Amino acid sequence: LSQREDDPRTYTANCHCGQFKYEVKLSPPFPEHQIASCNCSICRWNGYLLAYPLRDNIKILRGEDQMAKYSFNRHKATHVFCPTCGSSVWIDFNNQEAKDVIGINVRLIKGIDLDSLKFRFVDGASHSGAY
């Protein structure tokens, strides 16, 4: 979950309907920034492909108060999504050791080529309950 600070780049992301919009600073930038592809139930069903920027590197531009939230199992993470269009926006690890980062769904970032990204497989299915 670490980042290099020498070459950050700012990206814009939004949900499908545009109700929620934010900017995120990532270092290293795409395509070098490694993306997590997890096989747990919620990541599979929501189509998450995750980058983990520091919370301080995210600037919400609009719609934060309109987002819906969901947690399950031990409620260690909050899944944030748009109640209008259903886009899975991010995972907030507010109750875990990784509380200084947010798992953003890179599918919402404008102008990136998903096929050019570097993926890291995460076996979340072996750490969560059956759903």
CSV table of N, CA and C in Angstrom, one decimal:
chain,number,residue,atom,x,y,z
A,1,LEU,N,0.8,-1.2,0.0
A,1,LEU,CA,0.0,0.0,0.0
A,1,LEU,C,0.9,1.3,0.0
A,2,SER,N,2.1,1.1,-0.2
A,2,SER,CA,3.0,2.3,-0.1
A,2,SER,C,3.0,3.0,-1.5
A,3,GLN,N,3.4,4.3,-1.5
A,3,GLN,CA,3.5,5.1,-2.7
A,3,GLN,C,4.8,5.8,-2.7
A,4,ARG,N,5.3,6.0,-3.9
A,4,ARG,CA,6.5,6.9,-4.1
A,4,ARG,C,5.9,8.3,-4.2
A,5,GLU,N,6.7,9.2,-3.6
A,5,GLU,CA,6.2,10.6,-3.6
A,5,GLU,C,6.9,11.5,-4.7
A,6,ASP,N,7.7,10.8,-5.5
A,6,ASP,CA,8.5,11.6,-6.4
A,6,ASP,C,7.8,12.0,-7.8
A,7,ASP,N,6.7,11.3,-8.1
A,7,ASP,CA,6.1,11.6,-9.4
A,7,ASP,C,4.6,11.5,-9.3
A,8,PRO,N,3.9,12.2,-8.5
A,8,PRO,CA,2.5,12.1,-8.4
A,8,PRO,C,1.8,12.7,-9.6
A,9,ARG,N,0.6,12.2,-9.9
A,9,ARG,CA,-0.3,12.7,-10.9
A,9,ARG,C,-1.7,12.7,-10.4
A,10,THR,N,-2.4,13.8,-10.8
A,10,THR,CA,-3.8,13.9,-10.3
A,10,THR,C,-4.8,13.4,-11.3
A,11,TYR,N,-5.7,12.6,-10.9
A,11,TYR,CA,-6.8,12.1,-11.8
A,11,TYR,C,-8.1,12.5,-11.3
A,12,THR,N,-9.1,12.6,-12.2
A,12,THR,CA,-10.5,12.9,-11.8
A,12,THR,C,-11.3,11.6,-12.0
A,13,ALA,N,-12.2,11.4,-11.0
A,13,ALA,CA,-13.1,10.3,-11.1
A,13,ALA,C,-14.5,10.7,-10.7
A,14,ASN,N,-15.5,10.0,-11.2
A,14,ASN,CA,-16.9,10.2,-10.8
A,14,ASN,C,-17.7,9.0,-11.0
A,15,CYS,N,-18.9,8.9,-10.4
A,15,CYS,CA,-19.8,7.8,-10.6
A,15,CYS,C,-20.5,8.0,-11.9
A,16,HIS,N,-21.2,7.0,-12.4
A,16,HIS,CA,-21.8,7.0,-13.7
A,16,HIS,C,-22.7,8.2,-14.0
A,17,CYS,N,-23.5,8.6,-13.0
A,17,CYS,CA,-24.5,9.7,-13.2
A,17,CYS,C,-23.8,11.1,-12.9
A,18,GLY,N,-22.6,11.1,-12.3
A,18,GLY,CA,-21.9,12.3,-12.1
A,18,GLY,C,-22.3,13.0,-10.7
A,19,GLN,N,-23.1,12.4,-10.0
A,19,GLN,CA,-23.5,13.0,-8.7
A,19,GLN,C,-22.4,13.1,-7.7
A,20,PHE,N,-21.4,12.2,-7.8
A,20,PHE,CA,-20.2,12.2,-6.9
A,20,PHE,C,-19.0,12.3,-7.8
A,21,LYS,N,-18.1,13.2,-7.4
A,21,LYS,CA,-16.9,13.5,-8.2
A,21,LYS,C,-15.8,13.8,-7.2
A,22,TYR,N,-14.6,13.3,-7.6
A,22,TYR,CA,-13.4,13.6,-6.8
A,22,TYR,C,-12.1,13.6,-7.6
A,23,GLU,N,-11.1,14.2,-7.0
A,23,GLU,CA,-9.8,14.1,-7.6
A,23,GLU,C,-8.9,13.3,-6.7
A,24,VAL,N,-8.0,12.6,-7.3
A,24,VAL,CA,-7.0,11.7,-6.5
A,24,VAL,C,-5.6,11.9,-7.0
A,25,LYS,N,-4.7,12.0,-6.1
A,25,LYS,CA,-3.3,12.1,-6.5
A,25,LYS,C,-2.6,10.7,-6.2
A,26,LEU,N,-2.1,10.2,-7.3
A,26,LEU,CA,-1.4,8.9,-7.2
A,26,LEU,C,0.0,8.9,-7.6
A,27,SER,N,0.8,8.2,-6.8
A,27,SER,CA,2.2,8.1,-7.1
A,27,SER,C,2.7,6.7,-6.8
A,28,PRO,N,3.3,6.0,-7.8
A,28,PRO,CA,3.5,6.4,-9.2
A,28,PRO,C,2.2,6.5,-9.9
A,29,PRO,N,2.2,7.2,-11.1
A,29,PRO,CA,1.0,7.3,-11.9
A,29,PRO,C,0.7,6.0,-12.6
A,30,PHE,N,-0.5,6.0,-13.3
A,30,PHE,CA,-0.8,4.8,-14.2
A,30,PHE,C,0.1,4.9,-15.4
A,31,PRO,N,0.5,3.8,-16.0
A,31,PRO,CA,0.2,2.5,-15.6
A,31,PRO,C,1.1,1.8,-14.6
A,32,GLU,N,2.0,2.5,-14.1
A,32,GLU,CA,2.9,1.9,-13.1
A,32,GLU,C,2.3,1.6,-11.7
A,33,HIS,N,1.3,2.4,-11.4
A,33,HIS,CA,0.6,2.2,-10.1
A,33,HIS,C,-0.1,0.8,-10.1
A,34,GLN,N,0.2,0.0,-9.1
A,34,GLN,CA,-0.3,-1.4,-9.0
A,34,GLN,C,-1.7,-1.4,-8.5
A,35,ILE,N,-2.6,-2.2,-9.2
A,35,ILE,CA,-4.0,-2.3,-8.9
A,35,ILE,C,-4.3,-3.6,-8.3
A,36,ALA,N,-5.1,-3.7,-7.2
A,36,ALA,CA,-5.5,-4.9,-6.6
A,36,ALA,C,-6.8,-5.4,-7.2
A,37,SER,N,-6.8,-6.7,-7.6
A,37,SER,CA,-7.9,-7.4,-8.1
A,37,SER,C,-8.2,-8.5,-7.1
A,38,CYS,N,-9.3,-8.4,-6.3
A,38,CYS,CA,-9.6,-9.2,-5.2
A,38,CYS,C,-10.8,-10.2,-5.6
A,39,ASN,N,-10.7,-11.4,-5.0
A,39,ASN,CA,-11.8,-12.4,-5.3
A,39,ASN,C,-12.8,-12.5,-4.2
A,40,CYS,N,-12.8,-11.6,-3.2
A,40,CYS,CA,-13.8,-11.8,-2.2
A,40,CYS,C,-15.2,-11.5,-2.8
A,41,SER,N,-16.3,-11.8,-2.1
A,41,SER,CA,-17.6,-11.7,-2.7
A,41,SER,C,-18.0,-10.2,-3.1
A,42,ILE,N,-17.7,-9.3,-2.2
A,42,ILE,CA,-18.1,-7.9,-2.5
A,42,ILE,C,-17.3,-7.3,-3.7
A,43,CYS,N,-16.0,-7.6,-3.7
A,43,CYS,CA,-15.2,-7.1,-4.8
A,43,CYS,C,-15.6,-7.7,-6.2
A,44,ARG,N,-15.9,-9.0,-6.2
A,44,ARG,CA,-16.4,-9.7,-7.4
A,44,ARG,C,-17.7,-9.1,-7.8
A,45,TRP,N,-18.7,-9.0,-6.9
A,45,TRP,CA,-20.0,-8.5,-7.3
A,45,TRP,C,-20.0,-7.0,-7.7
A,46,ASN,N,-19.2,-6.2,-7.1
A,46,ASN,CA,-19.1,-4.8,-7.4
A,46,ASN,C,-18.2,-4.5,-8.5
A,47,GLY,N,-17.4,-5.4,-8.9
A,47,GLY,CA,-16.4,-5.1,-10.0
A,47,GLY,C,-15.2,-4.2,-9.6
A,48,TYR,N,-14.9,-4.3,-8.3
A,48,TYR,CA,-13.8,-3.4,-7.8
A,48,TYR,C,-12.5,-3.8,-8.4
A,49,LEU,N,-11.7,-2.8,-8.9
A,49,LEU,CA,-10.3,-2.8,-9.2
A,49,LEU,C,-9.8,-1.7,-8.4
A,50,LEU,N,-8.9,-2.0,-7.4
A,50,LEU,CA,-8.6,-1.0,-6.4
A,50,LEU,C,-7.1,-0.5,-6.4
A,51,ALA,N,-7.0,0.8,-6.2
A,51,ALA,CA,-5.8,1.5,-5.9
A,51,ALA,C,-6.0,2.0,-4.5
A,52,TYR,N,-4.9,2.2,-3.8
A,52,TYR,CA,-4.9,2.6,-2.4
A,52,TYR,C,-4.2,3.9,-2.1
A,53,PRO,N,-4.7,5.0,-2.5
A,53,PRO,CA,-4.1,6.3,-2.2
A,53,PRO,C,-4.3,6.7,-0.7
A,54,LEU,N,-3.4,7.5,-0.2
A,54,LEU,CA,-3.6,8.1,1.1
A,54,LEU,C,-4.8,8.9,1.1
A,55,ARG,N,-5.5,8.9,2.2
A,55,ARG,CA,-6.8,9.6,2.4
A,55,ARG,C,-6.5,11.1,2.1
A,56,ASP,N,-5.4,11.6,2.5
A,56,ASP,CA,-5.1,13.1,2.3
A,56,ASP,C,-4.9,13.4,0.8
A,57,ASN,N,-4.7,12.4,0.0
A,57,ASN,CA,-4.5,12.6,-1.5
A,57,ASN,C,-5.8,12.6,-2.3
A,58,ILE,N,-6.9,12.6,-1.6
A,58,ILE,CA,-8.3,12.6,-2.2
A,58,ILE,C,-9.0,13.9,-1.9
A,59,LYS,N,-9.5,14.5,-2.9
A,59,LYS,CA,-10.2,15.8,-2.7
A,59,LYS,C,-11.6,15.6,-3.3
A,60,ILE,N,-12.6,15.6,-2.5
A,60,ILE,CA,-14.0,15.4,-3.0
A,60,ILE,C,-14.5,16.7,-3.5
A,61,LEU,N,-15.0,16.7,-4.8
A,61,LEU,CA,-15.5,17.9,-5.4
A,61,LEU,C,-17.0,18.1,-5.3
A,62,ARG,N,-17.7,17.0,-5.2
A,62,ARG,CA,-19.2,17.1,-5.0
A,62,ARG,C,-19.8,15.8,-4.6
A,63,GLY,N,-20.9,15.8,-3.9
A,63,GLY,CA,-21.7,14.7,-3.6
A,63,GLY,C,-21.4,13.8,-2.5
A,64,GLU,N,-20.5,14.2,-1.6
A,64,GLU,CA,-20.1,13.3,-0.5
A,64,GLU,C,-21.3,13.0,0.4
A,65,ASP,N,-22.1,13.9,0.7
A,65,ASP,CA,-23.2,13.7,1.6
A,65,ASP,C,-24.4,13.0,1.0
A,66,GLN,N,-24.3,12.7,-0.3
A,66,GLN,CA,-25.4,12.0,-1.0
A,66,GLN,C,-25.1,10.5,-1.2
A,67,MET,N,-23.9,10.1,-0.9
A,67,MET,CA,-23.4,8.7,-1.1
A,67,MET,C,-24.0,7.8,-0.1
A,68,ALA,N,-24.3,6.6,-0.5
A,68,ALA,CA,-24.8,5.5,0.4
A,68,ALA,C,-23.6,4.7,0.9
A,69,LYS,N,-23.8,4.0,2.0
A,69,LYS,CA,-22.8,3.3,2.6
A,69,LYS,C,-23.3,1.9,3.0
A,70,TYR,N,-22.4,0.9,2.9
A,70,TYR,CA,-22.7,-0.5,3.3
A,70,TYR,C,-21.5,-1.1,3.9
A,71,SER,N,-21.8,-1.9,5.0
A,71,SER,CA,-20.7,-2.7,5.6
A,71,SER,C,-21.4,-4.0,6.0
A,72,PHE,N,-20.5,-5.0,6.2
A,72,PHE,CA,-21.0,-6.4,6.5
A,72,PHE,C,-20.0,-7.1,7.3
A,73,ASN,N,-20.4,-8.3,7.7
A,73,ASN,CA,-19.6,-9.2,8.4
A,73,ASN,C,-19.1,-8.5,9.7
A,74,ARG,N,-17.9,-8.2,9.9
A,74,ARG,CA,-17.4,-7.6,11.1
A,74,ARG,C,-17.4,-6.0,11.0
A,75,HIS,N,-17.9,-5.5,9.9
A,75,HIS,CA,-18.0,-4.0,9.7
A,75,HIS,C,-16.7,-3.3,9.9
A,76,LYS,N,-15.6,-3.8,9.4
A,76,LYS,CA,-14.3,-3.2,9.5
A,76,LYS,C,-14.1,-2.2,8.3
A,77,ALA,N,-14.9,-2.3,7.2
A,77,ALA,CA,-14.7,-1.4,6.1
A,77,ALA,C,-16.1,-1.0,5.7
A,78,THR,N,-16.1,0.3,5.1
A,78,THR,CA,-17.4,0.8,4.6
A,78,THR,C,-17.3,1.0,3.1
A,79,HIS,N,-18.2,0.4,2.4
A,79,HIS,CA,-18.3,0.4,1.0
A,79,HIS,C,-19.2,1.6,0.6
A,80,VAL,N,-18.7,2.5,-0.2
A,80,VAL,CA,-19.4,3.7,-0.5
A,80,VAL,C,-19.8,3.6,-2.0
A,81,PHE,N,-21.1,3.9,-2.2
A,81,PHE,CA,-21.6,3.8,-3.6
A,81,PHE,C,-22.7,4.9,-3.8
A,82,CYS,N,-22.9,5.1,-5.1
A,82,CYS,CA,-23.9,6.1,-5.5
A,82,CYS,C,-25.3,5.5,-5.4
A,83,PRO,N,-26.3,6.1,-4.7
A,83,PRO,CA,-27.6,5.5,-4.6
A,83,PRO,C,-28.4,5.7,-5.9
A,84,THR,N,-28.0,6.6,-6.7
A,84,THR,CA,-28.7,6.9,-7.9
A,84,THR,C,-28.3,6.0,-9.0
A,85,CYS,N,-27.0,5.9,-9.3
A,85,CYS,CA,-26.6,5.0,-10.5
A,85,CYS,C,-26.0,3.7,-10.0
A,86,GLY,N,-25.7,3.5,-8.8
A,86,GLY,CA,-25.2,2.2,-8.2
A,86,GLY,C,-23.7,2.0,-8.4
A,87,SER,N,-23.0,3.0,-8.8
A,87,SER,CA,-21.5,2.9,-9.0
A,87,SER,C,-20.9,2.6,-7.7
A,88,SER,N,-20.0,1.6,-7.6
A,88,SER,CA,-19.2,1.4,-6.4
A,88,SER,C,-18.0,2.3,-6.4
A,89,VAL,N,-18.0,3.2,-5.5
A,89,VAL,CA,-17.0,4.3,-5.5
A,89,VAL,C,-15.7,3.9,-4.9
A,90,TRP,N,-15.8,3.5,-3.6
A,90,TRP,CA,-14.5,3.2,-2.8
A,90,TRP,C,-14.8,2.4,-1.6
A,91,ILE,N,-13.8,1.9,-1.0
A,91,ILE,CA,-13.8,1.2,0.3
A,91,ILE,C,-13.1,2.1,1.3
A,92,ASP,N,-13.7,2.4,2.4
A,92,ASP,CA,-13.1,3.2,3.5
A,92,ASP,C,-12.7,2.2,4.6
A,93,PHE,N,-11.4,2.1,4.9
A,93,PHE,CA,-10.9,1.2,5.9
A,93,PHE,C,-10.8,1.9,7.2
A,94,ASN,N,-11.9,2.6,7.6
A,94,ASN,CA,-11.8,3.5,8.8
A,94,ASN,C,-11.6,2.7,10.1
A,95,ASN,N,-11.9,1.5,10.2
A,95,ASN,CA,-11.7,0.8,11.4
A,95,ASN,C,-10.6,-0.2,11.4
A,96,GLN,N,-9.7,-0.2,10.4
A,96,GLN,CA,-8.6,-1.1,10.3
A,96,GLN,C,-7.3,-0.4,10.4
A,97,GLU,N,-6.2,-1.3,10.4
A,97,GLU,CA,-4.9,-0.7,10.4
A,97,GLU,C,-4.6,0.2,9.3
A,98,ALA,N,-5.3,0.0,8.1
A,98,ALA,CA,-5.0,0.7,6.9
A,98,ALA,C,-6.0,1.9,6.9
A,99,LYS,N,-6.3,2.5,8.0
A,99,LYS,CA,-7.3,3.6,8.0
A,99,LYS,C,-6.8,4.9,7.4
A,100,ASP,N,-5.5,5.0,7.0
A,100,ASP,CA,-4.9,6.2,6.4
A,100,ASP,C,-5.1,6.1,4.9
A,101,VAL,N,-5.6,5.0,4.3
A,101,VAL,CA,-5.8,4.9,2.9
A,101,VAL,C,-7.3,4.6,2.6
A,102,ILE,N,-7.6,4.8,1.4
A,102,ILE,CA,-9.0,4.5,0.9
A,102,ILE,C,-8.8,3.6,-0.4
A,103,GLY,N,-9.5,2.5,-0.5
A,103,GLY,CA,-9.5,1.7,-1.7
A,103,GLY,C,-10.4,2.3,-2.8
A,104,ILE,N,-9.8,3.0,-3.7
A,104,ILE,CA,-10.7,3.6,-4.8
A,104,ILE,C,-10.9,2.6,-5.9
A,105,ASN,N,-12.1,2.6,-6.5
A,105,ASN,CA,-12.4,1.8,-7.7
A,105,ASN,C,-11.8,2.5,-8.9
A,106,VAL,N,-10.8,2.0,-9.5
A,106,VAL,CA,-10.1,2.8,-10.6
A,106,VAL,C,-11.0,2.7,-11.9
A,107,ARG,N,-12.0,1.9,-11.9
A,107,ARG,CA,-12.9,1.9,-13.0
A,107,ARG,C,-13.6,3.3,-13.2
A,108,LEU,N,-13.7,4.1,-12.1
A,108,LEU,CA,-14.4,5.4,-12.2
A,108,LEU,C,-13.5,6.5,-12.6
A,109,ILE,N,-12.2,6.2,-12.8
A,109,ILE,CA,-11.2,7.3,-13.1
A,109,ILE,C,-11.3,7.5,-14.6
A,110,LYS,N,-11.4,8.8,-15.0
A,110,LYS,CA,-11.5,9.2,-16.4
A,110,LYS,C,-10.2,9.0,-17.1
A,111,GLY,N,-10.3,8.5,-18.3
A,111,GLY,CA,-9.1,8.5,-19.2
A,111,GLY,C,-8.1,7.5,-19.0
A,112,ILE,N,-8.3,6.4,-18.2
A,112,ILE,CA,-7.3,5.4,-18.1
A,112,ILE,C,-7.6,4.2,-18.9
A,113,ASP,N,-6.6,3.5,-19.4
A,113,ASP,CA,-6.7,2.3,-20.1
A,113,ASP,C,-6.6,1.1,-19.2
A,114,LEU,N,-7.7,0.5,-18.8
A,114,LEU,CA,-7.6,-0.6,-17.9
A,114,LEU,C,-6.7,-1.8,-18.4
A,115,ASP,N,-6.6,-2.0,-19.7
A,115,ASP,CA,-5.8,-3.1,-20.2
A,115,ASP,C,-4.3,-2.8,-20.0
A,116,SER,N,-3.9,-1.5,-19.7
A,116,SER,CA,-2.5,-1.2,-19.5
A,116,SER,C,-2.0,-1.3,-18.1
A,117,LEU,N,-3.0,-1.5,-17.2
A,117,LEU,CA,-2.6,-1.5,-15.7
A,117,LEU,C,-2.0,-2.8,-15.3
A,118,LYS,N,-1.2,-2.6,-14.2
A,118,LYS,CA,-0.5,-3.8,-13.6
A,118,LYS,C,-1.4,-4.2,-12.4
A,119,PHE,N,-1.8,-5.5,-12.4
A,119,PHE,CA,-2.6,-6.0,-11.4
A,119,PHE,C,-1.9,-7.0,-10.4
A,120,ARG,N,-2.4,-6.9,-9.2
A,120,ARG,CA,-1.9,-7.8,-8.1
A,120,ARG,C,-3.1,-8.6,-7.6
A,121,PHE,N,-3.1,-9.9,-7.6
A,121,PHE,CA,-4.2,-10.7,-7.2
A,121,PHE,C,-4.2,-10.7,-5.6
A,122,VAL,N,-5.4,-10.5,-5.1
A,122,VAL,CA,-5.6,-10.6,-3.6
A,122,VAL,C,-6.6,-11.7,-3.3
A,123,ASP,N,-6.3,-12.6,-2.5
A,123,ASP,CA,-7.2,-13.7,-2.2
A,123,ASP,C,-8.0,-13.4,-1.0
A,124,GLY,N,-9.0,-12.5,-1.2
A,124,GLY,CA,-9.9,-12.0,-0.1
A,124,GLY,C,-10.9,-13.1,0.2
A,125,ALA,N,-11.2,-14.0,-0.7
A,125,ALA,CA,-12.2,-15.0,-0.5
A,125,ALA,C,-11.8,-15.9,0.7
A,126,SER,N,-10.6,-16.1,0.9
A,126,SER,CA,-10.1,-17.0,2.0
A,126,SER,C,-10.2,-16.4,3.3
A,127,HIS,N,-10.4,-15.1,3.4
A,127,HIS,CA,-10.5,-14.3,4.6
A,127,HIS,C,-11.8,-13.8,5.0
A,128,SER,N,-12.9,-14.1,4.2
A,128,SER,CA,-14.2,-13.6,4.5
A,128,SER,C,-15.2,-14.8,4.5
A,129,GLY,N,-16.3,-14.5,5.1
A,129,GLY,CA,-17.4,-15.5,5.2
A,129,GLY,C,-18.1,-15.7,3.9
A,130,ALA,N,-18.8,-16.8,3.8
A,130,ALA,CA,-19.5,-17.1,2.6
A,130,ALA,C,-20.8,-16.2,2.4
A,131,TYR,N,-20.9,-15.6,1.2
A,131,TYR,CA,-22.0,-14.8,0.9
A,131,TYR,C,-22.6,-15.2,-0.4
